[in-house]
Coordinates of N, CA, C and O in Angstrom, one line a residue:
E1 N 112.4 108.1 117.5 CA 112.1 108.2 119.0 C 111.2 107.1 119.4 O 111.4 106.6 120.5
K2 N 110.3 106.6 118.6 CA 109.4 105.5 118.9 C 110.1 104.2 118.6 O 109.5 103.1 118.9
G3 N 111.2 104.2 117.9 CA 111.8 102.9 117.6 C 111.1 102.2 116.4 O 110.3 102.8 115.7
I4 N 111.4 100.9 116.3 CA 110.8 100.1 115.2 C 109.3 100.0 115.3 O 108.7 99.9 114.3
G5 N 108.8 100.1 116.5 CA 107.3 100.1 116.7 C 106.6 101.2 116.0 O 105.4 101.1 115.6
G6 N 107.3 102.4 115.8 CA 106.7 103.5 115.1 C 106.4 103.2 113.7 O 105.6 103.9 113.1
L7 N 107.0 102.2 113.1 CA 106.7 101.9 111.7 C 105.3 101.4 111.5 O 104.7 101.4 110.5
W8 N 104.7 100.9 112.6 CA 103.3 100.3 112.6 C 102.2 101.4 112.6 O 101.1 101.1 112.4
D9 N 102.6 102.7 113.0 CA 101.6 103.7 113.0 C 100.9 103.9 111.7 O 101.6 104.0 110.6
G10 N 99.6 103.8 111.6 CA 98.9 103.9 110.4 C 98.7 102.5 109.7 O 97.8 102.4 108.9
F11 N 99.5 101.6 110.1 CA 99.3 100.2 109.5 C 98.1 99.6 110.1 O 97.3 98.9 109.4
V12 N 98.0 99.7 111.4 CA 96.8 99.1 112.1 C 95.9 100.3 112.4 O 96.3 101.2 113.1
P13 N 94.7 100.4 111.9 CA 94.0 99.4 111.1 C 94.0 99.5 109.6 O 93.7 98.5 108.9
W14 N 94.4 100.7 109.1 CA 94.2 100.9 107.7 C 95.1 100.1 106.8 O 94.6 99.6 105.7
G15 N 96.3 99.9 107.1 CA 97.2 99.0 106.3 C 96.8 97.6 106.4 O 96.9 96.9 105.4
V16 N 96.2 97.1 107.5 CA 95.7 95.7 107.6 C 94.5 95.6 106.6 O 94.4 94.6 105.9
V17 N 93.6 96.6 106.6 CA 92.5 96.5 105.7 C 92.9 96.5 104.3 O 92.4 95.7 103.5
Q18 N 93.9 97.3 104.0 CA 94.5 97.3 102.6 C 95.0 95.9 102.3 O 94.8 95.4 101.2
A19 N 95.8 95.3 103.2 CA 96.5 94.1 102.9 C 95.4 93.0 102.7 O 95.6 92.1 101.8
V20 N 94.4 93.0 103.5 CA 93.3 92.0 103.3 C 92.5 92.2 102.1 O 92.2 91.2 101.4
L21 N 92.2 93.4 101.7 CA 91.3 93.7 100.6 C 92.0 93.7 99.2 O 91.4 93.4 98.2
K22 N 93.3 94.0 99.2 CA 94.0 94.4 98.0 C 93.9 93.3 96.9 O 93.4 93.5 95.8
G23 N 94.3 92.1 97.2 CA 94.2 91.0 96.2 C 92.8 90.5 95.9 O 92.4 90.2 94.8
G24 N 91.9 90.5 97.0 CA 90.6 90.0 96.8 C 89.8 90.9 95.8 O 89.1 90.4 94.9
V25 N 89.8 92.2 96.0 CA 89.0 93.1 95.2 C 89.6 93.1 93.7 O 88.8 93.2 92.8
F26 N 90.9 93.0 93.6 CA 91.5 93.0 92.3 C 91.1 91.7 91.6 O 90.6 91.7 90.5
G27 N 91.2 90.6 92.3 CA 90.8 89.3 91.7 C 89.4 89.2 91.3 O 89.1 88.6 90.3
L28 N 88.5 89.7 92.1 CA 87.1 89.7 91.8 C 86.8 90.5 90.5 O 86.1 90.0 89.6
A29 N 87.3 91.7 90.5 CA 87.0 92.6 89.3 C 87.7 92.0 88.1 O 87.2 92.0 87.0
H30 N 89.0 91.5 88.2 CA 89.7 90.9 87.1 C 89.0 89.7 86.6 O 88.8 89.5 85.3
A31 N 88.5 88.8 87.5 CA 87.7 87.6 87.0 C 86.5 88.0 86.3 O 86.2 87.4 85.2
A32 N 85.7 89.0 86.8 CA 84.5 89.4 86.1 C 84.8 90.0 84.7 O 84.1 89.7 83.8
A33 N 85.9 90.8 84.7 CA 86.2 91.5 83.4 C 86.7 90.4 82.4 O 86.4 90.5 81.2
T34 N 87.5 89.5 82.9 CA 88.0 88.4 82.0 C 86.8 87.6 81.5 O 86.8 87.2 80.3
N35 N 85.9 87.2 82.3 CA 84.7 86.5 81.9 C 83.9 87.2 80.8 O 83.3 86.6 80.0
A36 N 83.9 88.5 80.9 CA 83.2 89.3 79.9 C 84.0 89.6 78.6 O 83.4 89.6 77.5
L37 N 85.3 89.7 78.8 CA 86.1 90.1 77.6 C 86.7 88.9 76.8 O 86.8 89.0 75.6
V38 N 87.0 87.8 77.5 CA 87.6 86.7 76.7 C 86.7 86.1 75.7 O 87.1 85.8 74.6
P39 N 85.3 86.0 76.0 CA 84.4 85.5 74.9 C 84.5 86.4 73.7 O 84.3 85.9 72.6
L40 N 84.6 87.7 73.9 CA 84.7 88.6 72.8 C 86.0 88.4 71.9 O 86.0 88.4 70.7
A41 N 87.1 88.0 72.6 CA 88.3 87.7 72.0 C 88.2 86.4 71.2 O 88.7 86.2 70.1
E42 N 87.5 85.4 71.9 CA 87.3 84.1 71.2 C 86.5 84.2 70.0 O 86.6 83.4 69.1
D43 N 85.5 85.2 70.0 CA 84.7 85.4 68.8 C 85.4 86.2 67.7 O 84.8 86.5 66.7
G44 N 86.6 86.7 68.0 CA 87.4 87.4 67.1 C 87.0 88.9 67.0 O 87.4 89.6 66.1
K45 N 86.3 89.4 68.0 CA 85.9 90.8 68.0 C 87.0 91.7 68.5 O 87.0 92.9 68.1
I46 N 87.8 91.2 69.4 CA 89.0 92.0 69.9 C 90.1 91.0 70.0 O 89.9 89.8 70.2
P47 N 91.3 91.5 69.9 CA 92.5 90.6 70.1 C 92.5 90.1 71.6 O 92.2 90.8 72.5
M48 N 93.0 88.8 71.7 CA 93.0 88.2 73.1 C 94.0 89.0 74.0 O 93.7 89.2 75.2
Q49 N 95.1 89.5 73.5 CA 96.0 90.3 74.3 C 95.4 91.5 74.8 O 95.6 91.9 76.0
L50 N 94.6 92.2 74.0 CA 93.8 93.4 74.4 C 92.8 93.0 75.5 O 92.7 93.7 76.5
A51 N 92.1 91.9 75.3 CA 91.1 91.5 76.3 C 91.8 91.3 77.7 O 91.2 91.7 78.7
L52 N 92.9 90.6 77.7 CA 93.6 90.3 78.9 C 94.2 91.6 79.6 O 94.1 91.7 80.8
A53 N 94.7 92.5 78.8 CA 95.2 93.7 79.3 C 94.1 94.6 79.9 O 94.3 95.2 80.9
L54 N 93.0 94.6 79.1 CA 91.8 95.4 79.6 C 91.3 94.8 80.9 O 90.9 95.6 81.9
A55 N 91.2 93.5 81.0 CA 90.8 92.9 82.2 C 91.7 93.2 83.4 O 91.2 93.5 84.5
G56 N 93.0 93.2 83.2 CA 93.9 93.6 84.2 C 93.7 95.1 84.6 O 93.7 95.4 85.8
G57 N 93.5 95.9 83.7 CA 93.2 97.4 84.0 C 91.9 97.6 84.7 O 91.9 98.4 85.7
I58 N 90.9 96.8 84.4 CA 89.6 96.9 85.1 C 89.8 96.5 86.5 O 89.3 97.1 87.5
G59 N 90.5 95.4 86.7 CA 90.8 94.9 88.1 C 91.5 95.9 88.9 O 91.2 96.2 90.0
G60 N 92.5 96.6 88.2 CA 93.3 97.6 88.9 C 92.5 98.8 89.2 O 92.7 99.4 90.3
G61 N 91.6 99.2 88.3 CA 90.8 100.4 88.6 C 89.9 100.2 89.8 O 89.7 101.0 90.7
F62 N 89.3 99.0 89.8 CA 88.4 98.6 90.9 C 89.2 98.6 92.2 O 88.7 99.1 93.2
Q63 N 90.3 98.0 92.2 CA 91.2 98.0 93.3 C 91.5 99.4 93.8 O 91.5 99.7 95.0
G64 N 91.8 100.3 92.9 CA 92.2 101.7 93.3 C 91.0 102.4 94.0 O 91.3 103.1 95.0
Y65 N 89.8 102.2 93.5 CA 88.7 102.9 94.2 C 88.4 102.3 95.5 O 88.0 103.0 96.5
V66 N 88.5 101.0 95.7 CA 88.2 100.3 97.0 C 89.3 100.7 98.0 O 89.0 100.9 99.2
L67 N 90.6 100.7 97.6 CA 91.6 101.0 98.5 C 91.9 102.5 98.8 O 92.5 102.8 99.8
S68 N 91.3 103.4 98.0 CA 91.6 104.8 98.2 C 91.3 105.3 99.5 O 92.1 106.1 100.1
P69 N 90.1 105.0 100.1 CA 89.8 105.5 101.5 C 90.8 105.1 102.5 O 91.2 105.8 103.4
T70 N 91.2 103.8 102.4 CA 92.2 103.3 103.4 C 93.6 103.9 103.2 O 94.3 104.2 104.2
L71 N 93.9 104.2 102.0 CA 95.2 104.9 101.7 C 95.2 106.3 102.3 O 96.2 106.7 102.9
L72 N 94.1 107.0 102.1 CA 93.9 108.3 102.6 C 94.0 108.3 104.1 O 94.8 109.1 104.7
M73 N 93.3 107.4 104.8 CA 93.4 107.3 106.2 C 94.7 107.0 106.8 O 95.2 107.5 107.8
K74 N 95.4 106.0 106.1 CA 96.8 105.6 106.5 C 97.7 106.8 106.4 O 98.5 107.1 107.3
T75 N 97.6 107.6 105.4 CA 98.4 108.8 105.2 C 98.1 109.9 106.3 O 99.0 110.5 106.9
R76 N 96.8 110.1 106.6 CA 96.4 111.0 107.6 C 97.0 110.6 109.0 O 97.4 111.5 109.7
V77 N 97.0 109.3 109.3 CA 97.5 108.9 110.5 C 99.0 109.0 110.6 O 99.6 109.6 111.6
M78 N 99.7 108.7 109.5 CA 101.2 108.7 109.5 C 101.7 110.2 109.6 O 102.8 110.4 110.1
T79 N 100.9 111.1 109.1 CA 101.3 112.5 109.1 C 100.8 113.3 110.3 O 101.1 114.5 110.5
N80 N 100.0 112.7 111.1 CA 99.4 113.4 112.3 C 100.5 113.4 113.4 O 101.0 112.4 113.8
P81 N 100.7 114.6 114.0 CA 101.8 114.7 115.0 C 101.5 114.0 116.3 O 102.4 113.7 117.1
V82 N 100.2 113.7 116.5 CA 99.8 112.9 117.7 C 100.6 111.6 117.8 O 100.9 111.1 118.8
F83 N 100.8 111.0 116.6 CA 101.4 109.7 116.5 C 103.0 109.7 116.7 O 103.6 108.7 116.6
R84 N 103.5 110.9 117.0 CA 104.9 110.9 117.3 C 105.2 110.5 118.8 O 106.3 110.2 119.2
E85 N 104.1 110.6 119.6 CA 104.2 110.2 121.0 C 104.3 108.7 121.2 O 103.8 108.0 120.3
K86 N 104.8 108.2 122.2 CA 104.9 106.8 122.5 C 103.6 106.3 123.0 O 103.1 106.8 124.0
M87 N 102.9 105.4 122.3 CA 101.6 104.8 122.7 C 101.6 103.4 122.4 O 102.4 102.9 121.6
S88 N 100.6 102.7 123.0 CA 100.4 101.3 122.7 C 99.8 101.1 121.4 O 99.2 102.0 120.8
L89 N 99.8 99.9 120.8 CA 99.2 99.6 119.6 C 97.7 99.8 119.7 O 97.0 100.3 118.7
I90 N 97.1 99.4 120.8 CA 95.7 99.6 121.0 C 95.3 101.1 121.0 O 94.3 101.5 120.3
R91 N 96.1 101.9 121.6 CA 95.9 103.4 121.6 C 96.0 104.0 120.2 O 95.2 104.8 119.8
T92 N 97.0 103.6 119.5 CA 97.2 104.1 118.1 C 96.1 103.7 117.2 O 95.6 104.4 116.4
T93 N 95.6 102.4 117.4 CA 94.5 101.9 116.6 C 93.2 102.7 116.9 O 92.5 103.2 116.0
W94 N 93.0 103.0 118.2 CA 91.8 103.7 118.6 C 91.9 105.2 118.0 O 90.9 105.7 117.5
L95 N 93.1 105.8 118.1 CA 93.2 107.1 117.6 C 93.1 107.2 116.0 O 92.6 108.1 115.5
S96 N 93.5 106.1 115.4 CA 93.4 106.0 113.9 C 91.9 106.0 113.5 O 91.5 106.7 112.6
F97 N 91.1 105.3 114.3 CA 89.6 105.3 114.0 C 89.1 106.7 114.3 O 88.2 107.2 113.6
A98 N 89.6 107.3 115.4 CA 89.1 108.7 115.8 C 89.4 109.7 114.7 O 88.6 110.5 114.4
I99 N 90.6 109.5 114.1 CA 90.9 110.4 113.0 C 90.0 110.2 111.8 O 89.5 111.1 111.1
G100 N 89.7 108.9 111.5 CA 88.7 108.6 110.4 C 87.4 109.2 110.7 O 86.8 109.9 109.8
A101 N 86.9 109.1 111.9 CA 85.6 109.7 112.3 C 85.6 111.2 112.2 O 84.7 111.9 111.7
D102 N 86.8 111.8 112.6 CA 86.9 113.3 112.5 C 87.0 113.8 111.1 O 86.4 114.8 110.8
V103 N 87.6 113.0 110.2 CA 87.6 113.4 108.8 C 86.2 113.4 108.2 O 85.8 114.3 107.5
I104 N 85.4 112.4 108.5 CA 84.1 112.3 108.0 C 83.2 113.4 108.6 O 82.4 114.0 107.9
K105 N 83.4 113.7 109.9 CA 82.6 114.7 110.6 C 82.9 116.1 110.0 O 82.0 116.9 109.7
K106 N 84.2 116.4 109.8 CA 84.6 117.8 109.4 C 84.5 118.0 107.9 O 84.1 119.0 107.4
E107 N 84.8 116.9 107.1 CA 84.9 117.1 105.7 C 83.8 116.4 104.9 O 83.7 116.5 103.7
G108 N 83.1 115.5 105.6 CA 82.0 114.7 104.9 C 82.6 113.4 104.4 O 83.8 113.2 104.3
I109 N 81.7 112.5 104.2 CA 82.1 111.1 103.8 C 82.8 111.1 102.4 O 83.7 110.3 102.2
S110 N 82.5 112.1 101.6 CA 83.2 112.1 100.3 C 84.7 112.4 100.4 O 85.4 112.2 99.4
A111 N 85.1 113.0 101.5 CA 86.5 113.3 101.7 C 87.3 112.0 101.7 O 88.5 112.1 101.3
L112 N 86.7 110.9 102.0 CA 87.5 109.6 102.0 C 87.9 109.2 100.5 O 88.8 108.4 100.4
M113 N 87.3 109.8 99.6 CA 87.6 109.5 98.2 C 88.5 110.6 97.5 O 88.6 110.6 96.3
K114 N 89.1 111.5 98.3 CA 90.0 112.5 97.7 C 91.1 111.8 97.0 O 91.8 110.9 97.6
G115 N 91.4 112.1 95.8 CA 92.4 111.5 95.1 C 92.1 110.2 94.5 O 93.0 109.5 93.9
A116 N 90.9 109.7 94.7 CA 90.6 108.3 94.2 C 90.7 108.2 92.7 O 91.1 107.1 92.2
N117 N 90.2 109.2 92.0 CA 90.3 109.1 90.5 C 91.7 108.9 90.0 O 92.0 108.1 89.1
V118 N 92.6 109.7 90.6 CA 94.0 109.7 90.2 C 94.6 108.3 90.5 O 95.3 107.6 89.7
F119 N 94.4 107.9 91.8 CA 94.9 106.6 92.2 C 94.3 105.4 91.4 O 95.1 104.5 91.0
A120 N 93.0 105.4 91.1 CA 92.4 104.4 90.4 C 93.0 104.4 88.9 O 93.2 103.3 88.4
T121 N 93.1 105.5 88.3 CA 93.7 105.6 87.0 C 95.1 105.1 86.9 O 95.5 104.3 86.0
K122 N 95.9 105.4 88.0 CA 97.2 104.9 88.0 C 97.2 103.3 88.1 O 98.0 102.7 87.4
R123 N 96.3 102.8 88.9 CA 96.2 101.3 89.1 C 95.8 100.7 87.7 O 96.2 99.6 87.4
V124 N 94.9 101.4 87.0 CA 94.5 100.9 85.7 C 95.7 100.7 84.8 O 95.9 99.7 84.2
F125 N 96.5 101.8 84.7 CA 97.7 101.7 83.8 C 98.7 100.7 84.4 O 99.4 100.0 83.6
D126 N 98.9 100.7 85.7 CA 99.8 99.7 86.3 C 99.5 98.3 85.9 O 100.3 97.5 85.4
W127 N 98.2 97.9 86.1 CA 97.8 96.5 85.9 C 97.7 96.2 84.4 O 98.0 95.1 83.9
S128 N 97.2 97.2 83.6 CA 97.1 96.9 82.2 C 98.5 96.7 81.6 O 98.7 95.7 80.7
T129 N 99.5 97.5 81.9 CA 100.8 97.3 81.4 C 101.4 96.0 81.9 O 102.1 95.3 81.1
R130 N 101.2 95.6 83.1 CA 101.7 94.3 83.6 C 101.2 93.2 82.8 O 101.9 92.3 82.4
Y131 N 99.8 93.2 82.6 CA 99.3 92.1 81.8 C 99.7 92.1 80.3 O 100.0 91.1 79.7
F132 N 99.8 93.3 79.8 CA 100.2 93.5 78.4 C 101.6 92.9 78.2 O 101.8 92.1 77.3
F133 N 102.5 93.4 79.0 CA 103.9 92.9 78.8 C 104.1 91.4 79.2 O 104.9 90.7 78.6
S134 N 103.3 90.9 80.2 CA 103.4 89.5 80.5 C 103.0 88.7 79.3 O 103.6 87.7 78.9
D135 N 101.8 89.0 78.7 CA 101.3 88.3 77.5 C 102.3 88.5 76.3 O 102.5 87.5 75.6
L136 N 102.8 89.7 76.2 CA 103.7 89.9 75.1 C 105.0 89.0 75.2 O 105.4 88.4 74.2
F137 N 105.6 89.0 76.4 CA 106.8 88.2 76.6 C 106.5 86.7 76.5 O 107.2 86.0 75.9
E138 N 105.3 86.3 77.0 CA 105.0 84.9 76.9 C 104.8 84.5 75.4 O 105.3 83.4 75.0
S139 N 104.1 85.3 74.7 CA 103.9 85.0 73.2 C 105.3 85.0 72.5 O 105.5 84.1 71.7
F140 N 106.1 85.9 72.8 CA 107.4 86.0 72.2 C 108.3 84.8 72.5 O 108.8 84.1 71.5
F141 N 108.4 84.4 73.7 CA 109.2 83.3 74.1 C 108.6 82.0 73.6 O 109.3 81.0 73.3
T142 N 107.3 81.9 73.6 CA 106.7 80.7 73.1 C 107.0 80.5 71.6 O 107.3 79.4 71.1
N143 N 106.9 81.6 70.9 CA 107.2 81.6 69.4 C 108.7 81.3 69.2 O 109.0 80.5 68.3
V144 N 109.6 81.8 70.0 CA 111.0 81.6 69.8 C 111.3 80.1 70.1 O 112.1 79.4 69.4
K145 N 110.7 79.6 71.2 CA 111.0 78.2 71.6 C 110.3 77.2 70.7 O 110.7 76.1 70.4
G146 N 109.1 77.6 70.2 CA 108.3 76.7 69.3 C 107.5 75.7 70.0 O 107.0 74.8 69.5
A147 N 107.4 75.9 71.4 CA 106.6 75.0 72.2 C 106.1 75.8 73.4 O 106.6 76.8 73.7
P148 N 105.1 75.2 74.1 CA 104.6 75.9 75.3 C 105.8 76.0 76.3 O 106.7 75.2 76.4
L149 N 105.7 77.1 77.1 CA 106.7 77.3 78.1 C 106.5 76.4 79.4 O 105.4 76.1 79.7
T150 N 107.6 76.1 80.0 CA 107.5 75.3 81.2 C 107.1 76.2 82.4 O 107.1 77.4 82.2
G151 N 106.9 75.6 83.5 CA 106.5 76.4 84.7 C 107.6 77.4 85.1 O 107.3 78.6 85.4
I152 N 108.8 77.0 85.0 CA 110.0 77.9 85.4 C 110.1 79.0 84.3 O 110.3 80.2 84.7
E153 N 109.9 78.7 83.1 CA 110.0 79.7 82.0 C 108.8 80.7 82.2 O 109.0 81.9 82.0
K154 N 107.6 80.2 82.5 CA 106.5 81.2 82.7 C 106.8 82.1 83.9 O 106.4 83.2 83.9
S155 N 107.4 81.5 85.0 CA 107.8 82.4 86.1 C 108.8 83.4 85.7 O 108.7 84.6 86.2
L156 N 109.7 83.1 84.9 CA 110.7 84.1 84.4 C 110.0 85.2 83.6 O 110.3 86.4 83.8
V157 N 109.1 84.8 82.7 CA 108.3 85.7 81.9 C 107.5 86.6 82.8 O 107.4 87.8 82.6
F158 N 106.9 86.0 83.8 CA 106.1 86.8 84.8 C 106.9 87.9 85.5 O 106.4 89.0 85.6
N159 N 108.1 87.5 85.9 CA 109.0 88.5 86.5 C 109.6 89.5 85.6 O 109.8 90.7 85.9
L160 N 109.8 89.1 84.3 CA 110.4 90.0 83.3 C 109.4 91.1 83.0 O 109.9 92.2 82.6
R161 N 108.2 90.9 83.1 CA 107.2 91.9 82.7 C 107.3 93.2 83.5 O 106.9 94.3 83.1
H162 N 107.9 93.2 84.7 CA 107.9 94.3 85.6 C 108.9 95.5 85.1 O 108.6 96.6 85.3
S163 N 109.9 95.1 84.3 CA 110.8 96.2 83.9 C 110.1 97.1 82.9 O 110.1 98.3 83.2
P164 N 109.6 96.7 81.8 CA 108.9 97.6 80.9 C 107.6 98.2 81.5 O 107.3 99.4 81.3
A165 N 106.9 97.4 82.3 CA 105.7 97.9 82.9 C 106.0 99.1 83.9 O 105.3 100.1 84.0
G166 N 107.1 98.9 84.6 CA 107.5 100.0 85.6 C 108.0 101.2 84.9 O 107.7 102.3 85.3
C167 N 108.6 101.0 83.7 CA 109.1 102.2 83.0 C 108.0 102.9 82.2 O 108.2 104.0 81.7
S168 N 106.8 102.2 82.1 CA 105.7 102.9 81.3 C 104.8 103.6 82.3 O 103.7 104.0 81.9
C169 N 105.3 103.8 83.5 CA 104.4 104.6 84.5 C 104.2 106.0 84.0 O 104.9 106.5 83.2
S170 N 103.2 106.6 84.6 CA 102.8 107.9 84.1 C 103.8 109.0 84.3 O 104.7 108.9 85.2
Q171 N 103.8 110.0 83.5 CA 104.7 111.1 83.6 C 104.6 111.8 84.9 O 105.6 112.2 85.5
N172 N 103.4 111.9 85.5 CA 103.2 112.5 86.8 C 104.0 111.7 87.9 O 104.6 112.3 88.7
A173 N 103.9 110.4 87.8 CA 104.6 109.5 88.8 C 106.1 109.7 88.6 O 106.9 109.7 89.6
R174 N 106.6 109.8 87.4 CA 108.0 110.0 87.2 C 108.5 111.3 87.8 O 109.5 111.4 88.4
R175 N 107.7 112.4 87.6 CA 108.0 113.7 88.1 C 108.0 113.6 89.6 O 108.9 114.2 90.3
K176 N 107.0 113.0 90.2 CA 106.8 112.9 91.6 C 107.8 112.0 92.3 O 108.4 112.4 93.3
E177 N 108.1 110.9 91.7 CA 109.0 109.9 92.3 C 110.4 109.9 91.8 O 111.3 109.2 92.3
G178 N 110.7 110.7 90.7 CA 112.0 110.7 90.2 C 112.4 109.4 89.5 O 111.5 108.7 89.0
R179 N 113.6 109.1 89.5 CA 114.1 107.9 88.8 C 113.6 106.6 89.4 O 113.6 105.6 88.8
R180 N 113.2 106.7 90.7 CA 112.8 105.5 91.4 C 111.7 104.8 90.6 O 111.6 103.6 90.7
C181 N 110.9 105.5 89.9 CA 109.7 104.9 89.2 C 110.2 103.7 88.3 O 109.6 102.7 88.4
C182 N 111.2 103.9 87.5 CA 111.6 102.9 86.6 C 112.6 101.9 87.3 O 112.7 100.8 86.9
L183 N 113.3 102.4 88.3 CA 114.3 101.5 88.9 C 113.6 100.5 89.8 O 114.2 99.4 90.1
T184 N 112.4 100.8 90.3 CA 111.7 99.9 91.3 C 111.5 98.5 90.7 O 111.6 97.6 91.4
F185 N 111.3 98.4 89.4 CA 110.9 97.2 88.8 C 112.0 96.4 88.1 O 111.7 95.5 87.4
Q186 N 113.2 96.9 88.2 CA 114.3 96.2 87.5 C 114.6 94.9 88.2 O 114.4 94.7 89.4
I187 N 115.0 94.0 87.4 CA 115.3 92.6 87.9 C 116.7 92.5 88.4 O 117.6 93.0 87.8

């Protein structure tokens, strides 16, 4: 009924905040974890592949906790029947903030973190498996080739990691999303 513009309900402001923060918070946490874990790997205390996978997981977990409130608010807006009416972008944005204030007023500030532990845990496993398989494939192809990979070969390895990482998603996600879980990441 609202046409293509209805797709933007919930995106402004919550989706915009997610889009702006998503990479930054992951990168910050990943860099901090990498700086802490790589020296341990260089000293031989843990394998380098483990250090890099853990750093990816730490970045993902931090990302999950930071993005959780915006994900909750975006979902509340998209499922609110008020947004089925035809309104301007400014009006929907204002009502989105009003819904956020209402959630805090009625349920308390902690309500913004509902489901955060599950979401952050999922992000830990998502990012850990991405880094694990990326490093695994890069090591494998470097050993097969007997020389460092070119930029194009590294790009191929980078994209190849998504198939097994996607299929290693949690049992809960498989049950919830069905077959789509593993099909999403196929090349």
